Short mmCIF file of C-alpha atoms in Angstrom, two decimals:
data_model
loop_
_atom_site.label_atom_id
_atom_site.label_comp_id
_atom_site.label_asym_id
_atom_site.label_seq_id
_atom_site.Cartn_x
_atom_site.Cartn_y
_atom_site.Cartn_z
CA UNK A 20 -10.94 8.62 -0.41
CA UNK A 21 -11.54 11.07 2.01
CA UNK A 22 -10.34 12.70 5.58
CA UNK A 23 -7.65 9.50 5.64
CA UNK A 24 -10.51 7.05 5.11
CA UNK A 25 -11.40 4.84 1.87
CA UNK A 26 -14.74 3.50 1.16
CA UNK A 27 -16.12 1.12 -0.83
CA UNK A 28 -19.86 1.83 -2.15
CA UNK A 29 -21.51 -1.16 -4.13
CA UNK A 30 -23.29 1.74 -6.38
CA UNK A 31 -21.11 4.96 -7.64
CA UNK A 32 -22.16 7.25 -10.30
CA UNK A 33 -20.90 10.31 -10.57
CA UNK A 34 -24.44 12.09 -10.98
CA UNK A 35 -25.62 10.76 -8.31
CA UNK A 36 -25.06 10.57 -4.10
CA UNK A 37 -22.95 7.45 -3.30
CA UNK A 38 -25.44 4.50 -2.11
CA UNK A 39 -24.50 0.93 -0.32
CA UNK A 40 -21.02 1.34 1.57
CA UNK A 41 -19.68 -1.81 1.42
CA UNK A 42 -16.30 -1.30 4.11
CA UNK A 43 -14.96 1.54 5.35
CA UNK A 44 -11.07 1.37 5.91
CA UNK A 45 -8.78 3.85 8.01
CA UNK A 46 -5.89 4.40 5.99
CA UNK A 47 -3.46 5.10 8.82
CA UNK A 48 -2.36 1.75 8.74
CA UNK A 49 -2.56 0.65 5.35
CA UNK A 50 -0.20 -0.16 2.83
CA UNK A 51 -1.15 0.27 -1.17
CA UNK A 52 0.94 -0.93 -4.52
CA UNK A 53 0.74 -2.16 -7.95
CA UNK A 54 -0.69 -6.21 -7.84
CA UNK A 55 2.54 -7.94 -8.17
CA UNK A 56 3.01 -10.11 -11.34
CA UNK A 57 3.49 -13.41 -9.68
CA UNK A 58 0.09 -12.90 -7.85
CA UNK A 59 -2.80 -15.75 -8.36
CA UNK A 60 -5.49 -12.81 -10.00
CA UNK A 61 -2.69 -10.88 -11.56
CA UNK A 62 -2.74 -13.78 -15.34
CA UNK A 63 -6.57 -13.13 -15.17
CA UNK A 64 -6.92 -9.43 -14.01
CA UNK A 65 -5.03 -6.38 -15.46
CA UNK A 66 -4.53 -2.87 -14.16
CA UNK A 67 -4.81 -4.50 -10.49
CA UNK A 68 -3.58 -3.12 -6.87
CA UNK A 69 -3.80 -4.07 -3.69
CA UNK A 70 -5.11 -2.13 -0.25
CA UNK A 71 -3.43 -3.70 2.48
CA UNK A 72 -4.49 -3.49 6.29
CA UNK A 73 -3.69 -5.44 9.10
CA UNK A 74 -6.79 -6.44 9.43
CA UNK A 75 -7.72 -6.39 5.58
CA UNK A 76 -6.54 -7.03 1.90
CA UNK A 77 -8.49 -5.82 -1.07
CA UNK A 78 -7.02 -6.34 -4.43
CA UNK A 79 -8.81 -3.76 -6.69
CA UNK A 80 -9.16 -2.99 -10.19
CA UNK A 81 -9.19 0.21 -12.48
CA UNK A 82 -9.70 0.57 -16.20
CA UNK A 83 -6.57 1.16 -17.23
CA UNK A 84 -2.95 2.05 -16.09
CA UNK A 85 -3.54 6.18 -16.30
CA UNK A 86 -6.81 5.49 -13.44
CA UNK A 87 -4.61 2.98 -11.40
CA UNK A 88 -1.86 5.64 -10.85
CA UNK A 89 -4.40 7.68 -9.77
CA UNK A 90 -6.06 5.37 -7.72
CA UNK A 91 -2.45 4.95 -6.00
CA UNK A 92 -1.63 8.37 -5.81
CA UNK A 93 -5.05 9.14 -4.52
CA UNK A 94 -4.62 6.53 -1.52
CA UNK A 95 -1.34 7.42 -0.71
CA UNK A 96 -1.54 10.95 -0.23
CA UNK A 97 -5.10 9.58 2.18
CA UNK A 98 -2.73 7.55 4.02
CA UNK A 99 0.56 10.80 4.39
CA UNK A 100 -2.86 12.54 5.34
CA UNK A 101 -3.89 10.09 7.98
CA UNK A 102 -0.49 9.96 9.30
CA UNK A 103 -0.05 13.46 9.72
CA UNK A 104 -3.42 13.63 11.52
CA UNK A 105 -2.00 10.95 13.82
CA UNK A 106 1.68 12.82 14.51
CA UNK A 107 -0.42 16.00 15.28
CA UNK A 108 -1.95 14.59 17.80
CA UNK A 109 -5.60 13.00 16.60
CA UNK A 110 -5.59 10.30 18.23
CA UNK A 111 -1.88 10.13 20.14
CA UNK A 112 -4.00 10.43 23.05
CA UNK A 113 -5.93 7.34 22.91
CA UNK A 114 -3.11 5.00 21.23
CA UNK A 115 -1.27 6.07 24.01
CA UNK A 116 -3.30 5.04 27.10
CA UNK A 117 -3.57 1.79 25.02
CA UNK A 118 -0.05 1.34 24.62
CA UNK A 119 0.86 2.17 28.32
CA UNK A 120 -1.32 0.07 29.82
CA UNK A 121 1.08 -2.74 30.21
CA UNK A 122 3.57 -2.14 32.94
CA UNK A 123 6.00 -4.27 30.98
CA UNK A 124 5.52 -1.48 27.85
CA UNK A 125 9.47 -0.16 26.78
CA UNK A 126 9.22 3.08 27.28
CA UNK A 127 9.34 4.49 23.44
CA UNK A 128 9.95 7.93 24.74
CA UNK A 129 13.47 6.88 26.00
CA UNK A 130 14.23 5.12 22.78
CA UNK A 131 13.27 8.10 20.65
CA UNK A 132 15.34 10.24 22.84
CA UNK A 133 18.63 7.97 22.24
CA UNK A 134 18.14 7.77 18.99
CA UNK A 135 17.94 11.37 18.00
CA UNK A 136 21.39 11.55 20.30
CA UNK A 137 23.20 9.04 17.49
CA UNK A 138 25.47 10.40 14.67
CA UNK A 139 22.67 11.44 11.74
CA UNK A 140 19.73 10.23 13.37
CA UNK A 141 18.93 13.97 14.25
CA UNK A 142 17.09 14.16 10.44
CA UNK A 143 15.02 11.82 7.89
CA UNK A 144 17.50 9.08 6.36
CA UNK A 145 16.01 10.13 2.84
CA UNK A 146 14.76 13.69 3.07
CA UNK A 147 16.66 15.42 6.11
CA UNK A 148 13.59 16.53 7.70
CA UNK A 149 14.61 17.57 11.27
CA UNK A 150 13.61 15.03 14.36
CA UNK A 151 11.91 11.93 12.65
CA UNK A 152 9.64 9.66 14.48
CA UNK A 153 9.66 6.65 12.63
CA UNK A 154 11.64 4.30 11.79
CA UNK A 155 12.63 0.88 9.45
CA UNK A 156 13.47 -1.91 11.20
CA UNK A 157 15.24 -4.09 9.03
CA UNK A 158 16.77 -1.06 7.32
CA UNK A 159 18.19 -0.13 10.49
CA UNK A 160 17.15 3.74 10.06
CA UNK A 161 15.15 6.71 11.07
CA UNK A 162 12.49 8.66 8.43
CA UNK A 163 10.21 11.18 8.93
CA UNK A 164 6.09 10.84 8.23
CA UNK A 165 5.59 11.91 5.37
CA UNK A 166 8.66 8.93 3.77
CA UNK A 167 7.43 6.50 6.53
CA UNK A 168 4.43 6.26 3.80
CA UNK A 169 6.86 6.25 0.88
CA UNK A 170 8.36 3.01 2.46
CA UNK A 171 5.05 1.49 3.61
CA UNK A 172 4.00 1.68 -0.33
CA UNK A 173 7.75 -0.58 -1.05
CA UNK A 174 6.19 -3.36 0.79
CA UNK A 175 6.92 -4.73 3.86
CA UNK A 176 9.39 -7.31 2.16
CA UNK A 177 11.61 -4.27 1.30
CA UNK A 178 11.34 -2.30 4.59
CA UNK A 179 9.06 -2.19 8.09
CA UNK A 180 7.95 0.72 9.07
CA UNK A 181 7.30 1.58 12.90
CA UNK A 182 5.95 4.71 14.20
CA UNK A 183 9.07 5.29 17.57
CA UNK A 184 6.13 6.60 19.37
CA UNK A 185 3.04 4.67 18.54
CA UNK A 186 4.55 1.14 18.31
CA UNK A 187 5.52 0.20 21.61
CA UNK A 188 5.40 -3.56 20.83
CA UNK A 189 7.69 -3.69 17.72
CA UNK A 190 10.60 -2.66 20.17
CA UNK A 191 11.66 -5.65 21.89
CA UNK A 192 14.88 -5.79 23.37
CA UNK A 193 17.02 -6.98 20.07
CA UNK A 194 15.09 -4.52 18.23
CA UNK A 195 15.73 -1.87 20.24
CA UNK A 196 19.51 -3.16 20.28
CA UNK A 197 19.62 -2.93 16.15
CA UNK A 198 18.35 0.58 16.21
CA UNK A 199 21.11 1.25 18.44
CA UNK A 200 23.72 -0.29 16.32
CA UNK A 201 22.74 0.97 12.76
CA UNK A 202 20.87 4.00 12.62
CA UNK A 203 20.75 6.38 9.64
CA UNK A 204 24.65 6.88 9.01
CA UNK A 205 24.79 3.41 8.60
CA UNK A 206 22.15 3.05 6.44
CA UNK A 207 23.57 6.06 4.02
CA UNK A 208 26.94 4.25 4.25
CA UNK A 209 25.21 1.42 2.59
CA UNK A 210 22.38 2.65 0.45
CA UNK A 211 23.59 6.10 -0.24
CA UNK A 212 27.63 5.20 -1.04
CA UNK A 213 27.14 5.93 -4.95
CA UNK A 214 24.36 8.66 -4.50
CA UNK A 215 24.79 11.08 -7.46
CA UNK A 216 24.39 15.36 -6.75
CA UNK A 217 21.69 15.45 -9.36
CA UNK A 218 20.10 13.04 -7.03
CA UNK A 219 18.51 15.63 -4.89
CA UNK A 220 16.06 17.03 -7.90
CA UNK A 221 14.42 13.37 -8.77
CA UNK A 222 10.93 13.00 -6.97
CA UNK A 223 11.54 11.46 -3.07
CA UNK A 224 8.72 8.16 -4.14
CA UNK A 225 10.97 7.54 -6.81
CA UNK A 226 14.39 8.29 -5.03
CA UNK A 227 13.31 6.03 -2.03
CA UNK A 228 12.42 3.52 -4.66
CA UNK A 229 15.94 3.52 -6.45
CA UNK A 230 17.44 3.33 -2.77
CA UNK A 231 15.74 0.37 -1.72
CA UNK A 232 14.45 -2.01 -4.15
CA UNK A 233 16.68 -1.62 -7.07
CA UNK A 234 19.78 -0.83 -4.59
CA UNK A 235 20.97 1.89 -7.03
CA UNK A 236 23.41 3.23 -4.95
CA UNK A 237 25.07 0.44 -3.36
CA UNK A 238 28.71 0.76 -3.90
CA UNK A 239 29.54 -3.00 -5.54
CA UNK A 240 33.27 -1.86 -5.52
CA UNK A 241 33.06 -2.22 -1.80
CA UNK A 242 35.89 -3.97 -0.82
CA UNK A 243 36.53 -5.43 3.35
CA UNK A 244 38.96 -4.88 5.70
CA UNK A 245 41.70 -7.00 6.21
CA UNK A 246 39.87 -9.72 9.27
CA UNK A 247 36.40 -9.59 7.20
CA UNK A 248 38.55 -10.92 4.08
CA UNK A 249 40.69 -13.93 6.40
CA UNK A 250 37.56 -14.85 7.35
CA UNK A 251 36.04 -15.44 4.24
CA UNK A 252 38.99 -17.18 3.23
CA UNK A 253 38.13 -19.35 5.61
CA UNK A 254 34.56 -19.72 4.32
CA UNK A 255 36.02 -20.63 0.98
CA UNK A 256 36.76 -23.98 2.06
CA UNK A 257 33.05 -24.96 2.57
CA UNK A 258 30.14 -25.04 0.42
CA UNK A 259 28.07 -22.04 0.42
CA UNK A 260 24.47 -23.14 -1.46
CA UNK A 261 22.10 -20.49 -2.57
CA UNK A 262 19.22 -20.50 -4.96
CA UNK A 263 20.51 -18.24 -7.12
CA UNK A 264 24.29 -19.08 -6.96
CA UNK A 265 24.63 -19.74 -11.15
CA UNK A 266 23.30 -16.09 -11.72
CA UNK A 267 26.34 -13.95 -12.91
CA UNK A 268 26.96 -10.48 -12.05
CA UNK A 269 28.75 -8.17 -13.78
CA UNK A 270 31.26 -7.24 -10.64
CA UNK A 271 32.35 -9.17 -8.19
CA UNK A 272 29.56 -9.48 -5.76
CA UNK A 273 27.61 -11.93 -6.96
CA UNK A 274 24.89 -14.37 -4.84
CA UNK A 275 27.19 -16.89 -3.64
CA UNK A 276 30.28 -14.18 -2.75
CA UNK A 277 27.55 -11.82 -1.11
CA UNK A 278 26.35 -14.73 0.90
CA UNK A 279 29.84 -15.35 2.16
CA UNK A 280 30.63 -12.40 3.40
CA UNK A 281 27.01 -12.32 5.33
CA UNK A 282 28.75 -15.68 7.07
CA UNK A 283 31.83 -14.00 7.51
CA UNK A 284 30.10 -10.52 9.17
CA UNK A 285 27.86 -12.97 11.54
CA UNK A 286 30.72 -14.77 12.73
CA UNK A 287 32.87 -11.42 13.34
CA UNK A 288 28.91 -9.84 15.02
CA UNK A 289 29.96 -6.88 12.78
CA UNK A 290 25.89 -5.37 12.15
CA UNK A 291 27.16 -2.95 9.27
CA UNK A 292 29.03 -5.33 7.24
CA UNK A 293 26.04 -7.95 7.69
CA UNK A 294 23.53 -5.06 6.09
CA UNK A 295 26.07 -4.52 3.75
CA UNK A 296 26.11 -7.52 2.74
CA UNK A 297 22.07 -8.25 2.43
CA UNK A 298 22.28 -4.78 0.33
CA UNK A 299 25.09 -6.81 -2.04
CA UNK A 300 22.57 -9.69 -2.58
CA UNK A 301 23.30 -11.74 0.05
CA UNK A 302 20.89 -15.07 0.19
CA UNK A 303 19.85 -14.63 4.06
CA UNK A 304 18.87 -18.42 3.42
CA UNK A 305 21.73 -19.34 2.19
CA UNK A 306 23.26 -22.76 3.27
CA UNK A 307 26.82 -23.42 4.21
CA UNK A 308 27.67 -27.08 4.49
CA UNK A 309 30.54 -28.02 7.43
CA UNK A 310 31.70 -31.18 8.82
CA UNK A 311 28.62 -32.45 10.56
CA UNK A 312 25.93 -29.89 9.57
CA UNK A 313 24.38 -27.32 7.34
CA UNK A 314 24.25 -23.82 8.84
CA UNK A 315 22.81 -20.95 8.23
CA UNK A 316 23.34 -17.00 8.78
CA UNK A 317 20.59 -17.51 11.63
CA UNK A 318 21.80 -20.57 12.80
CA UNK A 319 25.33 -18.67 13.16
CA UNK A 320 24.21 -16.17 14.74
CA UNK A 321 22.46 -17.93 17.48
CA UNK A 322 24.82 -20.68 18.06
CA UNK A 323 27.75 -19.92 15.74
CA UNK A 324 29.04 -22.60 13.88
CA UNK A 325 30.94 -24.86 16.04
CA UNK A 326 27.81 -24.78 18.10
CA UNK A 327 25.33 -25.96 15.39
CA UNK A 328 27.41 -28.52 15.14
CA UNK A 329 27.93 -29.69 18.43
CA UNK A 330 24.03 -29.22 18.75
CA UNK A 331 23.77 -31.23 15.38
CA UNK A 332 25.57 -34.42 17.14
CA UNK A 333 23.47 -36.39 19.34
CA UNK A 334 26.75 -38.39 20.90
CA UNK A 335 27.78 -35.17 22.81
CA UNK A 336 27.34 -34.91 26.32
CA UNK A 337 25.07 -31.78 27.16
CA UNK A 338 27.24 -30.20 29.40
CA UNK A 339 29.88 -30.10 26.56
CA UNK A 340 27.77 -28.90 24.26
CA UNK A 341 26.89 -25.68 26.81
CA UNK A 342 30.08 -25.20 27.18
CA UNK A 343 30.55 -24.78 23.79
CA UNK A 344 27.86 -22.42 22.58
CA UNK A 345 28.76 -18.76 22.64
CA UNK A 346 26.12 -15.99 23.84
CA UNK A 347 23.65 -15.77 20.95
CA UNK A 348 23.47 -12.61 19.04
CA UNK A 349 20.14 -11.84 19.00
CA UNK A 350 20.12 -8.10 17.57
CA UNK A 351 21.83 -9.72 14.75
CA UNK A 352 19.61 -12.23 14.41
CA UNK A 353 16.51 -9.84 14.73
CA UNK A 354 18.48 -8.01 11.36
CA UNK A 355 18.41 -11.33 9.84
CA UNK A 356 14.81 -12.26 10.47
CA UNK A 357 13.60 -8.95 9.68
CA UNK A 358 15.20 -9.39 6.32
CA UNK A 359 13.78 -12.59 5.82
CA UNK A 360 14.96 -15.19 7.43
CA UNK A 361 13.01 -18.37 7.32
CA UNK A 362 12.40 -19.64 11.46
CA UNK A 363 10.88 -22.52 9.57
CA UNK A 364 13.84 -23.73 7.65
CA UNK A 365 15.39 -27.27 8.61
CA UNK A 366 18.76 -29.20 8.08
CA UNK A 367 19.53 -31.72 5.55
CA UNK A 368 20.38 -34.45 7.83
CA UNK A 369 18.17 -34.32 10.96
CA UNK A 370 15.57 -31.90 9.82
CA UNK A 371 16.31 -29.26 12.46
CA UNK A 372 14.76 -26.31 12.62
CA UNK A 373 16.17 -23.27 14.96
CA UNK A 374 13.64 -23.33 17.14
CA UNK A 375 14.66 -27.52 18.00
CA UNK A 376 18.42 -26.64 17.97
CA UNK A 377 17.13 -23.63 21.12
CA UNK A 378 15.33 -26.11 22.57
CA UNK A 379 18.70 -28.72 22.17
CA UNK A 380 20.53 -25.45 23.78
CA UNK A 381 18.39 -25.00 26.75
CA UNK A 382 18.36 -21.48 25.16
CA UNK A 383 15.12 -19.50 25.86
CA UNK A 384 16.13 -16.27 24.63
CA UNK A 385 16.86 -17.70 21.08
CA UNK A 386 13.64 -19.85 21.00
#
């Protein structure tokens, strides 16, 4: 690992010159962690991890857990090196001619500049470094370089990192819109409610870790306003299935109540109390059987409910139906993909999936 680049010789000894390169991978855009356990190789390999490009995945293996770590550690400070080389202008140059040469580009620059202008996005969601230029999508906030490559090592399951001035595009329109709505005081609202003083002295890797995967800080006391709690009243009277619904919690979010209140803040288009709620545990997949059809978060959001099931009935006239269907809420929905959302799922009855019930709605923008 060297100058932000990692290479892969078929012959290393350390007495001797490095012989037969097998790959040579910039690690600007590269991604590195611990082989999960679930993996195919991970029964028959030990001390794995994986180097993830877009355009490449090694899985790798060291001789024990002391060299992995410093495999890891190695790699990751080549990648906070790459990045920096990137942010101070190595290549910003070319990437940029690239990037610009579609007219129909969004111009980044713009975004950036709104962003910084929004309550706390003016430093890093996790380390307050002044004027980050990066950003999580489906965290909703803005970090500077050097924790952009903290979150790239979570996995992209657990958060997606663009660069605000490289990416041009990752920021379609409902992205750009969920930027807008969340940003960082949002995301510290959620992920930084319970954040202890002493907090400040652990190591950021391991702080950013305890933020995001194991939700540390989330305050589970959280309690909603007075409309948020009438409507999930109201979801009480259907069936909300999740996967996980039997698991018990010791408070009084658990899977299934989690997942309600996700239903209830995508019916009420309230962005904060939907990441909220996927902080809580919410199942985005979770299914929510009414008269008629089986909805879900994304199907709300699109369509809402009463419109999946007008949609979901074939005797309907069309123009009814139309008539029915409120604007969808993309942004929202763009928070509930980015967190997961399966655009493959289908009903129970008529084996829908959302991209037939757009089609059914004569609704482009949701397809």
């Amino acid at each position: 690992v060297q100058a932000g680049r990692f290479e892969r010789h078929a012959v290393w000894r350390p007495e001797d010159t490095p012989t037969g390169v097998v790959d040579t991978l910039a690690l600007a855009t590269a991604t590195v962690r611990v082989l999960p356990p679930d993996a195919k190789l991970a029964g028959r390999r030990r001390f794995c991890f994986e180097l993830i490009t877009p355009a490449h995945h090694a899985v790798l293996q060291a001789t024990g857990d002391t060299e992995r770590s410093l495999w890891i550690d190695a790699l990751r400070r080549g990648i906070e090196h790459s990045l920096q080389h990137v942010a101070e202008g190595g290549s910003v140059a070319r990437l940029s001619r690239e990037s610009h040469a579609s007219s129909d580009a969004p111009r980044e620059g713009g975004l950036l500049a709104r962003l910084l202008l929004q309550d706390g996005n003016s430093v890093c969601a996790d380390c307050g470094a002044r004027a980050p230029e990066w950003c999580s999508l489906n965290l909703g906030c803005l970090v500077c370089i050097e924790c952009s490559g903290m979150h790239r090592s979570l996995g992209t399951h657990v958060s997606k990192v663009r660069s605000l001035t490289l990416d041009v595009t990752s920021f379609t329109p409902p992205a750009t819109a969920l930027l807008l709505a969340l940003g960082n005081s949002a995301n510290r609202a959620v992920f930084c409610s319970k954040l202890p003083p002493e907090a400040k002295h652990v190591a950021r890797q391991q702080l950013v870790e305890q933020k995001y995967v194991a939700r540390a800080f989330v305050d589970r006391e959280w309690t909603p306003d007075a409309p948020m709690q009438r409507c999930m009243q109201r979801m009480d009277m259907c069936a909300v299935l999740v996967p996980l619904a039997a698991r018990t919690t010791p408070d009084m979010w658990s899977v299934e109540r989690a997942s309600r209140l996700l239903f209830a803040a995508v019916e009420l288009d309230d962005m904060h109390v939907a990441l909220r709620a996927l902080a809580l545990g919410a199942d985005v997949n979770a299914r929510m059987h009414v008269p008629g059809a089986s909805v879900t978060p994304l199907l709300a959001a699109l369509f809402g409910v009463q419109g999946v099931v007008s949609l979901a009935d074939p005797t309907d006239p069309t123009d009814s139906i139309e008539a029915e269907l409120p604007e969808p809420r993309l942004a929202l929905a763009e928070l509930l993909v980015l967190n997961g959302a399966q655009v493959t799922w289908h009903d129970d009855t008529q084996r829908l999936t959302p991209l037939h019930y757009a089609c059914l709605a004569d609704c482009p923008d949701a397809a």
